[in-house]
C-alpha cells in the first residue's frame, strides 16, 4: 500500500500534493486557470482511498456537466480507484429521489419534462402574455433562476435579490407566468429539471429517516467548480452532509461567469467563514499558458475580488497582441488571414479558436474563414445561417422580393421587412435569447447597409448574396478552427486563441451597467485569455461597417495594455498591431472593371464585382481546377484547402507570371507560394491539362 500511495503522490507539485494529502475535515482548493485542479482532487480521492482514510463506497464527487464527471471517473480508474460515485448534482439527486419515491408517494414517479417550452407557452397565455420563441427561452431561464434561488411567485415580488435581476418582462407579469407554470405542471404530475433538486431538498428536510439514510450512505464529499454552486445546490449539499464536515471544494472566483443562472461565488469565497478550521490550498502554478499570457491575464483580473495571481510553468512564448481594425468585416478578414498563416506554419486547425462575446459576432467570422478555405467547428452556438431567427428573416426577405413593390434603398427595405421579425433600431435592454435574436437580425440589417453603401443593389441581389454566404459556410468541418462564445469556451484550451470584439459595448456588453455586471464581463475576458496556451491575439474594430463612424473604443479591460508604447515589459504586452486597413488599404477595394467598391471576400479576391463580366479563359480555369483536384486527392484534403474557387478565378483572370505577381492575389501568401507557386505558374504558362490519375 505504501508504494501505491507514493505512486499516487508522485508527479504532483507541492501544492497539488498538499491537496492530495489533506484527506480529513473541510478543504478548500482555490485553483487558478490551468493549474491542474482536476488532477489534484482526483489524486486526493485516490490517496484517501488507498490510505484507508476514505471508503470509496461512501464517497460522492459532484460536478456540473456530464463531460466533467466522465473525465473525473476516467482519471480515478487510471489511478486504480473503483466504487466512488461521480455525478452531476442533478444525476445524484434524481438517483436518490427515484430510490425513495415509494416512501414519499403512493403514486408512480412523475414524468420528467425535457423542455419547459410547451408549458411556458400555456402559462404565458394564461397570464395574458404574447410570446415568441426568443421570449419563451428567456421566460424559461427566469423560471430556472427563481427555482434555484428558492423563490416562489409570491416571494419574487418582495425579494431584494429578485429586484436586482434583469427580467425578460415586468416582474409582476413574470410572477403570474411563474405561478401559472407551476400550477399546470402540478396538475399534470410533471417534474422539471429544477424540481428534482427542490423535491429532494424537501424530502431531506421533512423526512428525518430519509436524511439519516442518505447521511449514512455518504461520508466524504468533493465538489468541483464550487464557484458555480447556486443556493439550491448549496442547500442540497448541506443536507447531504448533515453535521459532518468531510467536504472538499475546488474552484476559482475569477472564473465565475454564470451568475445569470443563479451561481454564487460567495460560497467559495466565504468557505473558511462557514468552516473556520478548513484547510486552504492555493493552486497558482499555471501549466497551460506562457508567462506572457499569464502576465496579461493577471493584469486584467487583479482588481477582481478573490483573484489569484498565476505563475506560469511554461517556457517563454510570443507576446500577446492587440490589433485595431477599421470595421467588423476588416476584423474578420484580418483574423482569417492570421489564422491562415498560422495553419500554413504547421498549426492544426483544431488547435486554434476564435472566441467572441455574443453569437451574432460569428457571422462575419464564418464568412471570412470559409473564404480562406479554413474549416470551422462551432461550439455552443449554431452557425449563423442555421439560427431560427436568421432563417425566418431570410424567408421574410425572400417573400418581400417576390411580392415586389419595394422601391427604397436596400438598407431601408431590409430594415423595414425585418421589423416584422422583431428587429428594432434600438437594442433591447436585456440579455438572453431576446437579445441574441435581435443581434442576429441586426447583423442582417448591418450587412444590407454595408452592401448598400458599397455597391447598391436590390433585394433579390441581397438574397442571392445571403444564399452564397450560407452555401460557402457549410464546408466540411473535420479538424476545424473552433468558433465559440466565451461562455462555451470555459474548461477548454487551444494552442492559439483569437479574442475578437474587444471593444466597449461588446466586452463589456453595453447593457452590463451595474458594478456586478461589469465584473462578470471582466471575468469573461479573463476566461477567454486563459484558454490560450501559446498565442493570444486580441482584436477590436472602430466601426461596425465599412465607411461607418469610428465611434467604438478599445475595451476598458485591455485599454491599459493598448497604449502608444511599442512595448510594456511590466505587463507582458507587446506592440499594438496595425489592421490590414491601416497597413495597406487607402479605402475600400474597388472593382477593376466598373470601379465600384467590393463587398464580399470572393469579390475582393477576384478583384471585380460578381455582376461584372469575367475575363478568364475557360480552358485555363478548367486546367487549374483539374490540377487542384489531382493535388487534393494526392494530399487527401478538401480542394478548397489548396485554393478556393475565388482564388482560381483570380489566377485565371490575372494570369500572374512570377511569384511577385502571385503574391498580389489575396489569399496567396509565402506558404502557398512555397507549396504551390511553381506548379501554378507552370499550369498557367503551359496551358496543359492535368492528368487526374
PDB file of N, CA and C in Angstrom, residues 70-104:
ATOM      1  N   UNK A  70     -17.469  12.518 -16.431  1.00  0.00           N
ATOM      2  CA  UNK A  70     -16.815  11.428 -17.153  1.00  0.00           C
ATOM      3  C   UNK A  70     -15.306  11.515 -17.091  1.00  0.00           C
ATOM      4  N   UNK A  71     -14.788  12.732 -17.208  1.00  0.00           N
ATOM      5  CA  UNK A  71     -13.333  12.910 -17.119  1.00  0.00           C
ATOM      6  C   UNK A  71     -12.823  12.511 -15.739  1.00  0.00           C
ATOM      7  N   UNK A  72     -13.553  12.886 -14.690  1.00  0.00           N
ATOM      8  CA  UNK A  72     -13.117  12.546 -13.342  1.00  0.00           C
ATOM      9  C   UNK A  72     -13.164  11.038 -13.115  1.00  0.00           C
ATOM     10  N   UNK A  73     -14.221  10.389 -13.603  1.00  0.00           N
ATOM     11  CA  UNK A  73     -14.300   8.931 -13.465  1.00  0.00           C
ATOM     12  C   UNK A  73     -13.143   8.249 -14.184  1.00  0.00           C
ATOM     13  N   UNK A  74     -12.813   8.761 -15.375  1.00  0.00           N
ATOM     14  CA  UNK A  74     -11.710   8.178 -16.134  1.00  0.00           C
ATOM     15  C   UNK A  74     -10.379   8.305 -15.406  1.00  0.00           C
ATOM     16  N   UNK A  75     -10.152   9.440 -14.802  1.00  0.00           N
ATOM     17  CA  UNK A  75      -8.885   9.636 -14.076  1.00  0.00           C
ATOM     18  C   UNK A  75      -8.822   8.739 -12.840  1.00  0.00           C
ATOM     19  N   UNK A  76      -9.943   8.568 -12.155  1.00  0.00           N
ATOM     20  CA  UNK A  76      -9.946   7.694 -10.983  1.00  0.00           C
ATOM     21  C   UNK A  76      -9.681   6.245 -11.381  1.00  0.00           C
ATOM     22  N   UNK A  77     -10.236   5.816 -12.510  1.00  0.00           N
ATOM     23  CA  UNK A  77      -9.959   4.454 -12.982  1.00  0.00           C
ATOM     24  C   UNK A  77      -8.479   4.281 -13.272  1.00  0.00           C
ATOM     25  N   UNK A  78      -7.883   5.302 -13.895  1.00  0.00           N
ATOM     26  CA  UNK A  78      -6.451   5.237 -14.186  1.00  0.00           C
ATOM     27  C   UNK A  78      -5.631   5.111 -12.907  1.00  0.00           C
ATOM     28  N   UNK A  79      -6.116   5.721 -11.845  1.00  0.00           N
ATOM     29  CA  UNK A  79      -5.417   5.662 -10.554  1.00  0.00           C
ATOM     30  C   UNK A  79      -5.777   4.397  -9.773  1.00  0.00           C
ATOM     31  N   UNK A  80      -6.605   3.538 -10.360  1.00  0.00           N
ATOM     32  CA  UNK A  80      -6.949   2.270  -9.725  1.00  0.00           C
ATOM     33  C   UNK A  80      -8.047   2.358  -8.692  1.00  0.00           C
ATOM     34  N   UNK A  81      -8.862   3.394  -8.746  1.00  0.00           N
ATOM     35  CA  UNK A  81      -9.917   3.597  -7.750  1.00  0.00           C
ATOM     36  C   UNK A  81     -11.267   3.215  -8.350  1.00  0.00           C
ATOM     37  N   UNK A  82     -11.966   2.340  -7.694  1.00  0.00           N
ATOM     38  CA  UNK A  82     -13.297   1.933  -8.117  1.00  0.00           C
ATOM     39  C   UNK A  82     -14.274   2.165  -6.962  1.00  0.00           C
ATOM     40  N   UNK A  83     -15.540   2.380  -7.311  1.00  0.00           N
ATOM     41  CA  UNK A  83     -16.572   2.470  -6.286  1.00  0.00           C
ATOM     42  C   UNK A  83     -16.987   3.866  -5.904  1.00  0.00           C
ATOM     43  N   UNK A  84     -16.174   4.884  -6.230  1.00  0.00           N
ATOM     44  CA  UNK A  84     -16.542   6.262  -5.918  1.00  0.00           C
ATOM     45  C   UNK A  84     -17.618   6.714  -6.899  1.00  0.00           C
ATOM     46  N   UNK A  85     -18.678   7.312  -6.376  1.00  0.00           N
ATOM     47  CA  UNK A  85     -19.716   7.841  -7.257  1.00  0.00           C
ATOM     48  C   UNK A  85     -19.322   9.244  -7.717  1.00  0.00           C
ATOM     49  N   UNK A  86     -19.323   9.446  -9.026  1.00  0.00           N
ATOM     50  CA  UNK A  86     -19.027  10.760  -9.600  1.00  0.00           C
ATOM     51  C   UNK A  86     -20.222  11.130 -10.469  1.00  0.00           C
ATOM     52  N   UNK A  87     -20.956  12.157 -10.066  1.00  0.00           N
ATOM     53  CA  UNK A  87     -22.187  12.517 -10.755  1.00  0.00           C
ATOM     54  C   UNK A  87     -22.371  14.031 -10.771  1.00  0.00           C
ATOM     55  N   UNK A  88     -23.251  14.480 -11.638  1.00  0.00           N
ATOM     56  CA  UNK A  88     -23.680  15.870 -11.554  1.00  0.00           C
ATOM     57  C   UNK A  88     -24.647  15.996 -10.375  1.00  0.00           C
ATOM     58  N   UNK A  89     -24.890  17.227  -9.917  1.00  0.00           N
ATOM     59  CA  UNK A  89     -25.857  17.441  -8.842  1.00  0.00           C
ATOM     60  C   UNK A  89     -27.201  16.806  -9.197  1.00  0.00           C
ATOM     61  N   UNK A  90     -27.645  17.041 -10.424  1.00  0.00           N
ATOM     62  CA  UNK A  90     -28.968  16.561 -10.817  1.00  0.00           C
ATOM     63  C   UNK A  90     -29.011  15.039 -10.912  1.00  0.00           C
ATOM     64  N   UNK A  91     -27.964  14.436 -11.440  1.00  0.00           N
ATOM     65  CA  UNK A  91     -27.948  12.978 -11.557  1.00  0.00           C
ATOM     66  C   UNK A  91     -27.955  12.324 -10.179  1.00  0.00           C
ATOM     67  N   UNK A  92     -27.195  12.885  -9.236  1.00  0.00           N
ATOM     68  CA  UNK A  92     -27.154  12.332  -7.885  1.00  0.00           C
ATOM     69  C   UNK A  92     -28.511  12.476  -7.205  1.00  0.00           C
ATOM     70  N   UNK A  93     -29.116  13.667  -7.326  1.00  0.00           N
ATOM     71  CA  UNK A  93     -30.411  13.898  -6.690  1.00  0.00           C
ATOM     72  C   UNK A  93     -31.493  13.015  -7.309  1.00  0.00           C
ATOM     73  N   UNK A  94     -31.490  12.867  -8.640  1.00  0.00           N
ATOM     74  CA  UNK A  94     -32.504  12.057  -9.312  1.00  0.00           C
ATOM     75  C   UNK A  94     -32.405  10.595  -8.878  1.00  0.00           C
ATOM     76  N   UNK A  95     -31.197  10.109  -8.752  1.00  0.00           N
ATOM     77  CA  UNK A  95     -30.999   8.720  -8.321  1.00  0.00           C
ATOM     78  C   UNK A  95     -31.595   8.508  -6.920  1.00  0.00           C
ATOM     79  N   UNK A  96     -31.332   9.458  -6.024  1.00  0.00           N
ATOM     80  CA  UNK A  96     -31.859   9.354  -4.660  1.00  0.00           C
ATOM     81  C   UNK A  96     -33.384   9.472  -4.656  1.00  0.00           C
ATOM     82  N   UNK A  97     -33.899  10.408  -5.440  1.00  0.00           N
ATOM     83  CA  UNK A  97     -35.336  10.638  -5.446  1.00  0.00           C
ATOM     84  C   UNK A  97     -36.095   9.417  -5.964  1.00  0.00           C
ATOM     85  N   UNK A  98     -35.579   8.804  -7.023  1.00  0.00           N
ATOM     86  CA  UNK A  98     -36.232   7.593  -7.544  1.00  0.00           C
ATOM     87  C   UNK A  98     -36.223   6.471  -6.493  1.00  0.00           C
ATOM     88  N   UNK A  99     -35.113   6.371  -5.773  1.00  0.00           N
ATOM     89  CA  UNK A  99     -34.989   5.298  -4.776  1.00  0.00           C
ATOM     90  C   UNK A  99     -35.996   5.473  -3.643  1.00  0.00           C
ATOM     91  N   UNK A 100     -36.156   6.714  -3.187  1.00  0.00           N
ATOM     92  CA  UNK A 100     -37.017   6.968  -2.033  1.00  0.00           C
ATOM     93  C   UNK A 100     -38.471   7.268  -2.406  1.00  0.00           C
ATOM     94  N   UNK A 101     -38.782   7.354  -3.691  1.00  0.00           N
ATOM     95  CA  UNK A 101     -40.124   7.771  -4.093  1.00  0.00           C
ATOM     96  C   UNK A 101     -41.234   6.886  -3.528  1.00  0.00           C
ATOM     97  N   UNK A 102     -41.084   5.568  -3.519  1.00  0.00           N
ATOM     98  CA  UNK A 102     -42.162   4.747  -2.949  1.00  0.00           C
ATOM     99  C   UNK A 102     -42.473   5.104  -1.493  1.00  0.00           C
ATOM    100  N   UNK A 103     -41.492   5.633  -0.758  1.00  0.00           N
ATOM    101  CA  UNK A 103     -41.733   6.026   0.636  1.00  0.00           C
ATOM    102  C   UNK A 103     -42.288   7.440   0.729  1.00  0.00           C
ATOM    103  N   UNK A 104     -42.188   8.202  -0.349  1.00  0.00           N
ATOM    104  CA  UNK A 104     -42.678   9.573  -0.351  1.00  0.00           C
ATOM    105  C   UNK A 104     -44.079   9.691  -0.924  1.00  0.00           C
TER     106      UNK A 104
END
